[in-house]
Amino acid sequence: MPALRTIFQTTALTCALTLPLHAQEQPVETPVTIWDAISFDNILTLVVQSFIPTLRVLADVRYDQIDVDSVRNRVALVGVDVRPFLPYVEADACAITADSLVLSGQPIDRQQGYALNMALEGAVLDFDCIPIEARPVVGMLGVDNIRLDRMTVNVKYDFASGGAMINFGADLDNLAALSGSVDLDYISYRMDLDNEEVMPAAYLNHVQLTLEDRGLYSTASRMAPPGMLDPAALEQIIPGALADMFGEMNGFDARELSTEQDAFINQTVIAAKAFVANPTQIVVESNPPSTPVRLGEADLEDPKALFSKLTPSIGTFPMAITTGIPAAELKQAIDGLLPTARNLDVGRALLTGVGAPRNTTLGLRLLDPLAKDGDADATALMAEAMQTINPENAYRLALHASSKGKARSLSLLNDLEDVLSLGQMLEVQDSMLGGGGPVASDFASIGDIRRAARGHLLGTTRIRSYRAAYYWASVGAATGDVASVAIRDEIDTIMRLRGASEAWSEVQTSLENGVLRDWVGRDLPAELQK
């Protein structure tokens, strides 16, 4: 037998060595089918490639590479060369090139709203692209081609609130950097049913525009007449120029300036003198007495009303520097000496990074005592900050915040349930209810029972608890209440869709036994007839 085994092993080794090398290394090939081409990446790439010929009606468009990532919802064009058809330019003399153009939207695992992000890197606009009437001014600045190191636009619309955040920025090489932000609390586009016309409006929280000097002032100042930039001259020139401009904007019948317009002119003089002394940046932003501010079409046509609502300010630094958390208070927070009354404001600033540098650890430390005392604002802030670092604790906090009606906490609850197991989720819910569980004598009417079931299921007026919701829905269903039947079935559907039917069946059996025991032992039919 050993000799026979040796012969078989030798024969197998010889056969293997006689096979071609690629036959030994390559896996079995499978034929390509039409289904191999049907992927989201391929479809998205095809859509982008198909859109390019449409652009070529307006300009010659070329690019070296295209990169599509469907998971990140991102499309990148590398080595872009655009030559638009302009009436004042011969052939393709106007060239706009860029190292890359990246467009991205909302990632597929985050569907709370719409998002659009654009980033243009290393762009160059030929001098020939500039309109002929503007070329002398640009030429006097000593600029041959306009170089844009980077330009970004970010738009994010939130489904739940109906609001949006818009940020943009552009960095012109050796000239200036322009950036801005718009915080919209709500975007309204109600329709007038009488004339079927849309009445757009925006509820504005804040708007800011910043112009940062990167060499433009040094170049432009050399072109200014002697003495024009002296402080005394600025005090004479700026008020008159702006007063004339605002007067024309207001209209012939309302040329007199408003209080807000006069205040803006005075601020402009101060800002201009400060900028000339130390050329850094100019910041224009809204500063209304209360927010949000509603802006409709009528406001855009009335400069006085617009100034009155926005009360814009101008300076050489953002208002957040003076209205944010003082450095002395931040030091108190670091040293553990901050008065408790300031924990919420300072903690919010540290968690959001607005009004103070973001520091999650310190922010959570300040808010923790407030959350333990049941402060809904603190729990909402902490839940959002902890959703990735400690989902279970974040879920506990979000349960409390949502039950107190805090915005965004409900959607956070749903997101966290996607990452927690059923056991983890129910354990946190039970602990938040205090471990007592539902008691049959808590409610004396079918309406109360139905509202309890719905409240525990949704989690905006009560602590979300699938156990309590199922218990009360089962009690209500037993009385013949159709709405309670729907709630009970909705919970079963939730568990099935999250792939927890088997685990939930054990919980369900226990709950049904409890309902039947209370139904008989406490004679609930008789109680509900009283």
Coordinates of C-alpha atoms in Angstrom, one line a residue:
M1 CA 0.0 0.0 0.0
P2 CA 2.7 2.6 0.8
A3 CA 4.3 1.8 -2.6
L4 CA 0.9 2.3 -4.4
R5 CA 0.3 5.6 -2.6
T6 CA 3.8 6.8 -3.7
I7 CA 3.0 5.9 -7.3
F8 CA -0.3 7.9 -7.2
Q9 CA 1.4 11.0 -5.6
T10 CA 4.2 10.9 -8.2
T11 CA 1.7 10.6 -11.1
A12 CA -0.4 13.6 -9.8
L13 CA 2.6 15.8 -9.4
T14 CA 3.9 14.9 -12.9
C15 CA 0.5 15.8 -14.4
A16 CA 0.4 19.1 -12.5
L17 CA 3.9 20.1 -13.7
T18 CA 3.0 19.3 -17.3
L19 CA 0.0 21.7 -17.3
P20 CA 0.6 25.3 -18.6
L21 CA 1.4 27.7 -15.9
H22 CA -1.6 29.9 -16.6
A23 CA -3.9 26.9 -16.4
Q24 CA -2.7 26.3 -12.9
E25 CA -3.0 29.9 -11.7
Q26 CA -6.1 31.2 -13.3
P27 CA -9.6 30.5 -11.9
V28 CA -12.3 29.1 -14.1
E29 CA -13.5 31.9 -16.4
T30 CA -17.2 32.8 -16.5
P31 CA -18.8 34.4 -19.5
V32 CA -19.7 38.1 -19.4
T33 CA -23.5 38.7 -19.4
I34 CA -25.7 41.8 -19.8
W35 CA -26.2 41.8 -16.0
D36 CA -22.5 42.6 -15.4
A37 CA -23.1 46.0 -16.9
I38 CA -26.1 46.8 -14.8
S39 CA -24.6 48.3 -11.7
F40 CA -25.3 51.7 -10.1
D41 CA -21.7 52.8 -10.8
N42 CA -22.0 51.9 -14.5
I43 CA -25.4 53.6 -14.8
L44 CA -24.3 56.8 -13.0
T45 CA -21.2 56.9 -15.2
L46 CA -23.3 56.5 -18.3
V47 CA -25.6 59.3 -17.2
V48 CA -22.6 61.7 -16.7
Q49 CA -21.0 60.7 -20.0
S50 CA -24.3 61.2 -21.8
F51 CA -24.7 64.7 -20.3
I52 CA -21.4 65.9 -21.5
P53 CA -22.4 66.1 -25.2
T54 CA -25.2 68.4 -24.2
L55 CA -22.6 70.8 -22.7
R56 CA -20.6 70.6 -25.9
V57 CA -23.4 72.6 -27.6
L58 CA -22.2 75.6 -25.6
A59 CA -18.5 74.8 -25.2
D60 CA -15.8 72.4 -26.1
V61 CA -15.5 70.2 -23.1
R62 CA -12.6 67.8 -22.5
Y63 CA -11.4 65.8 -19.5
D64 CA -8.7 63.3 -18.9
Q65 CA -10.5 61.0 -16.5
I66 CA -13.8 60.4 -14.8
D67 CA -14.3 58.8 -11.4
V68 CA -17.7 57.7 -10.2
D69 CA -18.4 56.5 -6.6
S70 CA -22.1 55.6 -6.1
V71 CA -21.7 54.8 -2.4
R72 CA -20.4 58.3 -1.7
N73 CA -22.7 59.7 -4.4
R74 CA -19.7 61.4 -6.0
V75 CA -18.5 62.2 -9.5
A76 CA -15.1 63.6 -10.2
L77 CA -13.7 64.9 -13.5
V78 CA -9.9 65.2 -13.7
G79 CA -7.9 67.3 -16.1
V80 CA -10.8 69.5 -17.2
D81 CA -10.5 71.8 -20.3
V82 CA -13.5 74.0 -21.3
R83 CA -13.4 76.4 -24.2
P84 CA -16.8 78.3 -24.3
F85 CA -18.2 79.9 -27.4
L86 CA -18.1 83.7 -26.7
P87 CA -19.1 86.4 -29.2
Y88 CA -16.0 88.6 -28.4
V89 CA -13.5 85.7 -28.6
E90 CA -12.1 84.1 -31.8
A91 CA -12.1 80.3 -32.1
D92 CA -11.0 78.7 -28.8
A93 CA -8.9 81.6 -27.5
C94 CA -10.8 81.5 -24.2
A95 CA -9.7 78.4 -22.2
I96 CA -10.9 77.5 -18.7
T97 CA -8.9 74.7 -17.2
A98 CA -9.0 72.9 -13.9
D99 CA -7.1 70.1 -12.2
S100 CA -10.4 68.6 -11.0
L101 CA -14.1 69.2 -10.6
V102 CA -15.8 67.1 -8.0
L103 CA -19.6 66.9 -7.5
S104 CA -21.1 65.0 -4.6
G105 CA -24.5 64.5 -3.0
Q106 CA -26.0 62.9 0.1
P107 CA -24.3 59.6 1.0
I108 CA -26.6 56.6 0.5
D109 CA -26.6 55.8 4.2
R110 CA -27.8 59.3 5.2
Q111 CA -31.1 60.2 3.7
Q112 CA -32.2 63.1 6.0
G113 CA -32.3 65.6 3.1
Y114 CA -30.7 66.8 -0.1
A115 CA -27.1 67.7 -0.4
L116 CA -25.0 69.1 -3.2
N117 CA -21.3 69.8 -2.9
M118 CA -19.0 71.1 -5.6
A119 CA -15.3 71.6 -5.4
L120 CA -13.2 73.1 -8.2
E121 CA -9.5 72.8 -7.8
G122 CA -6.6 74.5 -9.6
A123 CA -8.7 76.5 -12.1
V124 CA -7.3 79.0 -14.6
L125 CA -9.4 81.5 -16.6
D126 CA -7.5 82.9 -19.6
F127 CA -7.3 86.7 -19.9
D128 CA -9.1 86.4 -23.2
C129 CA -12.2 85.1 -21.4
I130 CA -12.7 88.4 -19.6
P131 CA -15.2 90.8 -21.2
I132 CA -13.5 93.4 -23.3
E133 CA -14.7 96.4 -21.2
A134 CA -13.4 94.8 -18.0
R135 CA -9.9 94.0 -19.4
P136 CA -8.3 97.4 -18.7
V137 CA -9.2 97.3 -15.0
V138 CA -7.9 93.7 -14.7
G139 CA -4.8 94.6 -16.7
M140 CA -4.0 97.5 -14.4
L141 CA -4.0 95.1 -11.4
G142 CA -1.2 93.3 -13.1
V143 CA -3.2 90.1 -13.7
D144 CA -2.6 88.0 -16.8
N145 CA -4.8 85.1 -16.1
I146 CA -7.2 84.6 -13.2
R147 CA -6.2 81.7 -11.1
L148 CA -8.7 80.1 -8.8
D149 CA -6.9 77.9 -6.3
R150 CA -10.1 76.5 -5.0
M151 CA -13.8 77.1 -5.2
T152 CA -16.4 75.3 -3.2
V153 CA -20.2 75.3 -2.9
N154 CA -22.1 73.3 -0.3
V155 CA -25.9 73.1 -0.1
K156 CA -27.7 71.0 2.4
Y157 CA -31.5 70.8 2.7
D158 CA -33.1 69.1 5.7
F159 CA -36.3 67.2 5.2
A160 CA -37.5 67.4 8.8
S161 CA -37.1 71.2 9.3
G162 CA -37.5 72.4 5.8
G163 CA -34.4 74.5 6.3
A164 CA -31.1 74.7 4.4
M165 CA -27.5 75.6 4.9
I166 CA -25.5 77.1 2.0
N167 CA -21.8 77.7 2.2
F168 CA -19.5 78.9 -0.6
G169 CA -15.9 80.1 -1.0
A170 CA -13.4 81.1 -3.7
D171 CA -9.7 81.7 -3.3
L172 CA -8.2 83.9 -6.1
D173 CA -4.5 83.4 -6.3
N174 CA -2.6 86.6 -5.0
L175 CA -5.8 88.6 -5.0
A176 CA -8.5 87.8 -2.5
A177 CA -10.6 85.1 -0.9
L178 CA -14.4 85.4 -0.9
S179 CA -16.6 83.2 1.3
G180 CA -20.1 83.3 2.6
S181 CA -22.8 81.4 4.3
V182 CA -26.6 81.4 4.5
D183 CA -28.6 79.7 7.3
L184 CA -32.2 79.3 6.3
D185 CA -34.6 78.2 9.0
Y186 CA -37.3 77.3 6.5
I187 CA -37.9 77.6 2.8
S188 CA -41.6 78.3 1.9
Y189 CA -43.1 78.0 -1.5
R190 CA -46.8 78.0 -0.8
M191 CA -49.2 78.5 -3.7
D192 CA -51.9 81.1 -3.9
L193 CA -54.9 79.0 -4.8
D194 CA -56.7 81.9 -6.4
N195 CA -54.2 82.6 -9.1
E196 CA -52.2 79.4 -8.8
E197 CA -48.9 81.3 -8.4
V198 CA -46.2 80.2 -6.1
M199 CA -45.3 82.7 -3.3
P200 CA -41.7 81.9 -2.4
A201 CA -40.3 83.1 0.9
A202 CA -37.3 82.3 3.2
Y203 CA -37.0 82.3 6.9
L204 CA -33.5 83.5 7.5
N205 CA -31.4 82.9 10.6
H206 CA -28.1 84.3 9.5
V207 CA -26.2 85.4 6.4
Q208 CA -22.5 86.4 6.2
L209 CA -20.1 87.5 3.5
T210 CA -16.4 87.8 4.0
L211 CA -13.8 89.3 1.7
E212 CA -10.2 88.5 2.7
D213 CA -7.3 90.4 1.2
R214 CA -4.6 88.2 -0.5
G215 CA -2.7 91.1 -2.2
L216 CA -5.6 92.9 -4.0
Y217 CA -5.5 95.9 -1.7
S218 CA -1.8 96.4 -2.1
T219 CA -2.2 96.4 -5.9
A220 CA -5.3 98.6 -6.0
S221 CA -4.0 101.1 -3.4
R222 CA -1.2 102.0 -5.8
M223 CA -3.8 103.1 -8.3
A224 CA -5.8 105.3 -5.9
P225 CA -5.3 109.1 -6.1
P226 CA -3.0 110.6 -3.4
G227 CA -4.6 111.0 0.0
M228 CA -7.8 109.2 -1.0
L229 CA -7.2 106.4 1.6
D230 CA -6.3 108.8 4.4
P231 CA -8.8 108.4 7.4
A232 CA -10.0 112.0 7.1
A233 CA -10.7 111.5 3.4
L234 CA -12.6 108.2 4.0
E235 CA -14.8 110.0 6.5
Q236 CA -15.8 112.4 3.8
I237 CA -16.0 110.1 0.8
I238 CA -17.8 107.0 2.1
P239 CA -20.9 108.6 3.7
G240 CA -21.7 110.7 0.6
A241 CA -21.2 107.8 -1.8
L242 CA -23.3 105.3 0.2
A243 CA -26.0 107.8 1.0
D244 CA -26.4 108.5 -2.8
M245 CA -26.4 104.7 -3.5
F246 CA -29.0 103.9 -0.9
G247 CA -31.1 106.9 -1.9
E248 CA -31.3 105.6 -5.5
M249 CA -32.1 102.1 -4.2
N250 CA -34.9 103.4 -2.0
G251 CA -36.5 105.2 -5.0
F252 CA -37.4 108.8 -5.7
D253 CA -40.4 108.9 -3.3
A254 CA -38.4 107.4 -0.4
R255 CA -34.9 108.7 -0.8
E256 CA -34.5 109.6 2.9
L257 CA -32.4 106.9 4.6
S258 CA -33.7 104.6 7.3
T259 CA -32.2 104.4 10.7
E260 CA -30.6 101.0 9.8
Q261 CA -29.1 102.4 6.6
D262 CA -27.6 105.4 8.5
A263 CA -26.1 103.0 11.1
F264 CA -24.6 100.8 8.3
I265 CA -22.9 103.8 6.8
N266 CA -21.3 104.8 10.1
Q267 CA -20.1 101.2 10.6
T268 CA -18.7 101.2 7.1
V269 CA -16.5 104.3 7.8
I270 CA -15.1 102.7 11.0
A271 CA -14.5 99.4 9.1
A272 CA -12.8 101.1 6.2
K273 CA -10.4 103.0 8.5
A274 CA -9.6 99.9 10.4
F275 CA -9.0 97.9 7.1
V276 CA -6.7 100.6 5.7
A277 CA -4.6 100.6 8.9
N278 CA -4.4 96.8 8.8
P279 CA -5.6 95.2 5.5
T280 CA -7.1 91.8 6.6
Q281 CA -10.7 91.2 5.8
I282 CA -14.1 92.9 5.6
V283 CA -17.2 91.0 7.0
V284 CA -20.8 91.9 6.2
E285 CA -23.5 89.9 8.1
S286 CA -27.0 90.1 9.3
N287 CA -27.8 91.1 12.9
P288 CA -31.6 91.0 13.4
P289 CA -33.0 91.5 16.9
S290 CA -34.7 88.1 16.6
T291 CA -34.6 85.2 14.3
P292 CA -35.8 83.7 12.0
V293 CA -36.6 86.7 9.7
R294 CA -39.2 86.1 7.0
L295 CA -38.1 87.5 3.6
G296 CA -40.6 87.5 0.7
E297 CA -40.7 89.0 -2.7
A298 CA -42.0 92.3 -1.4
D299 CA -39.0 92.6 1.0
L300 CA -36.6 92.2 -1.9
E301 CA -38.2 95.1 -3.7
D302 CA -38.1 97.4 -0.6
P303 CA -34.5 98.2 0.5
K304 CA -35.7 100.0 3.6
A305 CA -37.8 97.0 4.7
L306 CA -34.8 94.7 3.9
F307 CA -32.4 96.7 6.0
S308 CA -35.0 97.0 8.8
K309 CA -35.4 93.2 9.0
L310 CA -31.8 92.2 8.5
T311 CA -30.1 95.1 10.3
P312 CA -26.8 94.3 8.5
S313 CA -23.5 95.1 10.1
I314 CA -20.0 95.5 8.6
G315 CA -16.6 95.2 10.3
T316 CA -13.2 93.7 10.0
F317 CA -14.0 90.5 12.0
P318 CA -17.1 88.3 12.5
M319 CA -19.6 89.2 15.2
A320 CA -19.1 85.6 16.6
I321 CA -15.8 86.7 17.9
T322 CA -17.4 89.2 20.3
T323 CA -20.7 87.3 20.8
G324 CA -19.1 83.9 21.3
I325 CA -18.0 82.4 24.5
P326 CA -15.3 84.6 26.2
A327 CA -11.9 83.0 26.6
A328 CA -12.2 83.6 30.4
E329 CA -15.3 81.4 30.5
L330 CA -13.6 78.7 28.5
K331 CA -10.7 78.7 30.9
Q332 CA -13.2 78.3 33.8
A333 CA -14.7 75.3 32.0
I334 CA -11.3 73.7 31.4
D335 CA -10.5 74.2 35.1
G336 CA -13.9 72.9 36.3
L337 CA -14.8 76.3 37.8
L338 CA -17.6 77.4 35.3
P339 CA -20.8 78.4 37.1
T340 CA -23.5 75.7 36.5
A341 CA -25.9 78.3 35.0
R342 CA -23.4 78.7 32.1
N343 CA -23.0 74.9 31.4
L344 CA -25.7 74.7 28.7
D345 CA -24.5 77.7 26.6
V346 CA -20.8 76.9 26.9
G347 CA -21.4 73.1 26.4
R348 CA -23.5 73.8 23.2
A349 CA -20.8 76.0 21.8
L350 CA -18.1 73.4 22.4
L351 CA -20.2 70.5 20.9
T352 CA -21.2 72.5 17.8
G353 CA -18.0 74.4 17.3
V354 CA -20.0 77.7 16.9
G355 CA -18.9 80.4 19.4
A356 CA -16.0 78.3 20.6
P357 CA -13.5 75.7 19.2
R358 CA -15.2 72.3 19.0
N359 CA -14.2 70.1 21.9
T360 CA -16.5 67.2 22.3
T361 CA -15.0 65.8 25.5
L362 CA -15.3 69.1 27.4
G363 CA -18.7 69.8 26.0
L364 CA -20.1 66.5 27.1
R365 CA -18.5 66.9 30.6
L366 CA -20.4 70.2 31.0
L367 CA -23.7 68.9 29.8
D368 CA -23.7 65.6 31.7
P369 CA -24.9 67.0 35.0
L370 CA -27.7 68.8 33.2
A371 CA -28.7 65.6 31.4
K372 CA -28.8 63.7 34.6
D373 CA -31.3 66.3 36.0
G374 CA -33.5 65.8 32.9
D375 CA -32.6 68.9 30.9
A376 CA -34.0 68.2 27.4
D377 CA -31.7 70.6 25.6
A378 CA -28.6 69.0 27.2
T379 CA -29.8 65.5 26.3
A380 CA -30.5 66.4 22.7
L381 CA -27.1 68.0 22.3
M382 CA -25.3 65.1 23.9
A383 CA -27.3 62.4 21.9
E384 CA -26.2 64.0 18.6
A385 CA -22.6 64.3 19.7
M386 CA -22.4 60.7 21.0
Q387 CA -24.2 58.9 18.1
T388 CA -21.1 57.4 16.7
I389 CA -18.9 57.1 19.8
N390 CA -21.5 55.5 22.1
P391 CA -24.7 54.5 20.3
E392 CA -26.4 52.9 23.4
N393 CA -25.9 56.0 25.5
A394 CA -26.8 58.3 22.7
Y395 CA -30.0 56.3 22.2
R396 CA -30.9 56.7 25.9
L397 CA -30.4 60.4 25.7
A398 CA -32.3 60.7 22.4
L399 CA -35.2 58.8 23.9
H400 CA -35.5 61.5 26.6
A401 CA -35.0 64.4 24.3
S402 CA -37.5 63.1 21.7
S403 CA -40.1 62.5 24.4
K404 CA -39.8 66.2 25.3
G405 CA -40.4 67.2 21.7
K406 CA -36.8 68.3 20.9
A407 CA -36.3 68.8 17.1
R408 CA -34.1 66.3 15.3
S409 CA -34.1 63.8 18.2
L410 CA -36.8 61.7 16.6
S411 CA -34.8 61.2 13.4
L412 CA -31.7 60.5 15.5
L413 CA -33.7 57.8 17.3
N414 CA -34.5 56.1 14.0
D415 CA -30.8 56.3 12.9
L416 CA -29.6 54.8 16.1
E417 CA -32.0 51.9 16.0
D418 CA -30.4 50.9 12.7
V419 CA -27.1 50.2 14.5
L420 CA -28.4 48.7 17.8
S421 CA -29.6 45.1 18.2
L422 CA -33.1 44.5 19.4
G423 CA -31.9 43.4 22.8
Q424 CA -29.8 46.5 23.2
M425 CA -32.7 48.7 22.1
L426 CA -35.3 47.1 24.4
E427 CA -32.9 47.2 27.4
V428 CA -32.3 50.9 27.0
Q429 CA -36.1 51.5 26.6
D430 CA -36.9 49.5 29.6
S431 CA -34.4 51.3 31.8
M432 CA -35.8 54.7 30.6
L433 CA -39.3 53.6 31.7
G434 CA -37.9 52.8 35.1
G435 CA -38.3 49.0 34.8
G436 CA -41.9 49.1 36.0
G437 CA -43.5 48.2 32.7
P438 CA -47.1 48.9 31.7
V439 CA -49.8 48.6 34.3
A440 CA -53.3 47.7 33.3
S441 CA -55.0 50.1 35.7
D442 CA -53.2 53.1 34.4
F443 CA -55.9 54.0 31.9
A444 CA -59.7 54.0 32.3
S445 CA -60.8 54.5 28.7
I446 CA -60.2 53.0 25.3
G447 CA -59.0 56.4 24.0
D448 CA -56.4 56.7 26.7
I449 CA -55.2 53.2 25.9
R450 CA -54.9 54.0 22.2
R451 CA -53.0 57.3 22.8
A452 CA -50.6 55.5 25.2
A453 CA -49.9 52.9 22.5
R454 CA -49.3 55.5 19.8
G455 CA -47.2 57.7 22.2
H456 CA -44.9 54.9 23.2
L457 CA -44.5 53.8 19.5
L458 CA -43.7 57.3 18.1
G459 CA -41.7 58.6 21.1
T460 CA -42.4 62.3 20.9
T461 CA -44.7 62.6 23.9
R462 CA -43.7 59.5 25.8
I463 CA -40.5 57.5 26.1
R464 CA -40.4 55.2 23.0
S465 CA -41.0 51.6 24.2
Y466 CA -41.9 48.9 21.8
R467 CA -42.9 46.7 24.8
A468 CA -45.3 49.3 26.2
A469 CA -46.7 50.2 22.8
Y470 CA -47.4 46.5 22.0
Y471 CA -49.0 45.9 25.4
W472 CA -51.4 48.8 25.1
A473 CA -52.1 48.2 21.5
S474 CA -53.0 44.6 22.3
V475 CA -55.3 45.7 25.1
G476 CA -57.0 48.2 22.8
A477 CA -57.3 45.6 20.0
A478 CA -59.0 43.3 22.4
T479 CA -61.7 45.9 22.9
G480 CA -62.3 46.0 19.2
D481 CA -60.5 49.3 18.6
V482 CA -59.3 49.2 15.0
A483 CA -56.7 51.9 15.5
S484 CA -55.0 49.8 18.2
V485 CA -55.0 46.8 15.9
A486 CA -53.1 48.9 13.3
I487 CA -50.6 50.0 15.9
R488 CA -50.0 46.4 17.0
D489 CA -49.5 45.2 13.4
E490 CA -47.2 48.2 12.7
I491 CA -44.9 47.0 15.4
D492 CA -44.8 43.5 14.0
T493 CA -43.9 45.1 10.6
I494 CA -41.1 47.1 12.1
M495 CA -39.6 44.0 13.6
R496 CA -39.9 42.1 10.4
L497 CA -38.3 44.8 8.3
R498 CA -35.3 45.1 10.7
G499 CA -34.8 41.4 10.5
A500 CA -35.7 40.8 14.2
S501 CA -38.9 38.7 13.8
E502 CA -37.5 35.7 15.6
A503 CA -36.0 37.6 18.5
W504 CA -39.2 39.7 18.8
S505 CA -41.4 36.6 18.8
E506 CA -40.1 35.7 22.3
V507 CA -40.8 39.2 23.6
Q508 CA -44.2 39.1 21.8
T509 CA -45.2 35.9 23.5
S510 CA -44.3 37.3 27.0
L511 CA -46.3 40.4 26.3
E512 CA -49.4 38.5 25.0
N513 CA -49.3 36.3 28.1
G514 CA -49.2 39.5 30.3
V515 CA -52.1 41.1 28.4
L516 CA -54.2 37.9 28.8
R517 CA -53.3 37.6 32.5
D518 CA -54.3 41.2 33.2
W519 CA -57.4 41.0 30.9
V520 CA -58.7 38.1 33.1
G521 CA -57.2 38.8 36.5
R522 CA -58.2 42.5 36.6
D523 CA -61.4 42.0 34.6
L524 CA -60.5 44.8 32.2
P525 CA -63.8 44.5 30.2
A526 CA -65.7 45.4 33.4
E527 CA -63.2 48.1 34.3
L528 CA -63.6 49.8 30.9
Q529 CA -67.4 49.8 31.2
K530 CA -67.3 51.9 34.4

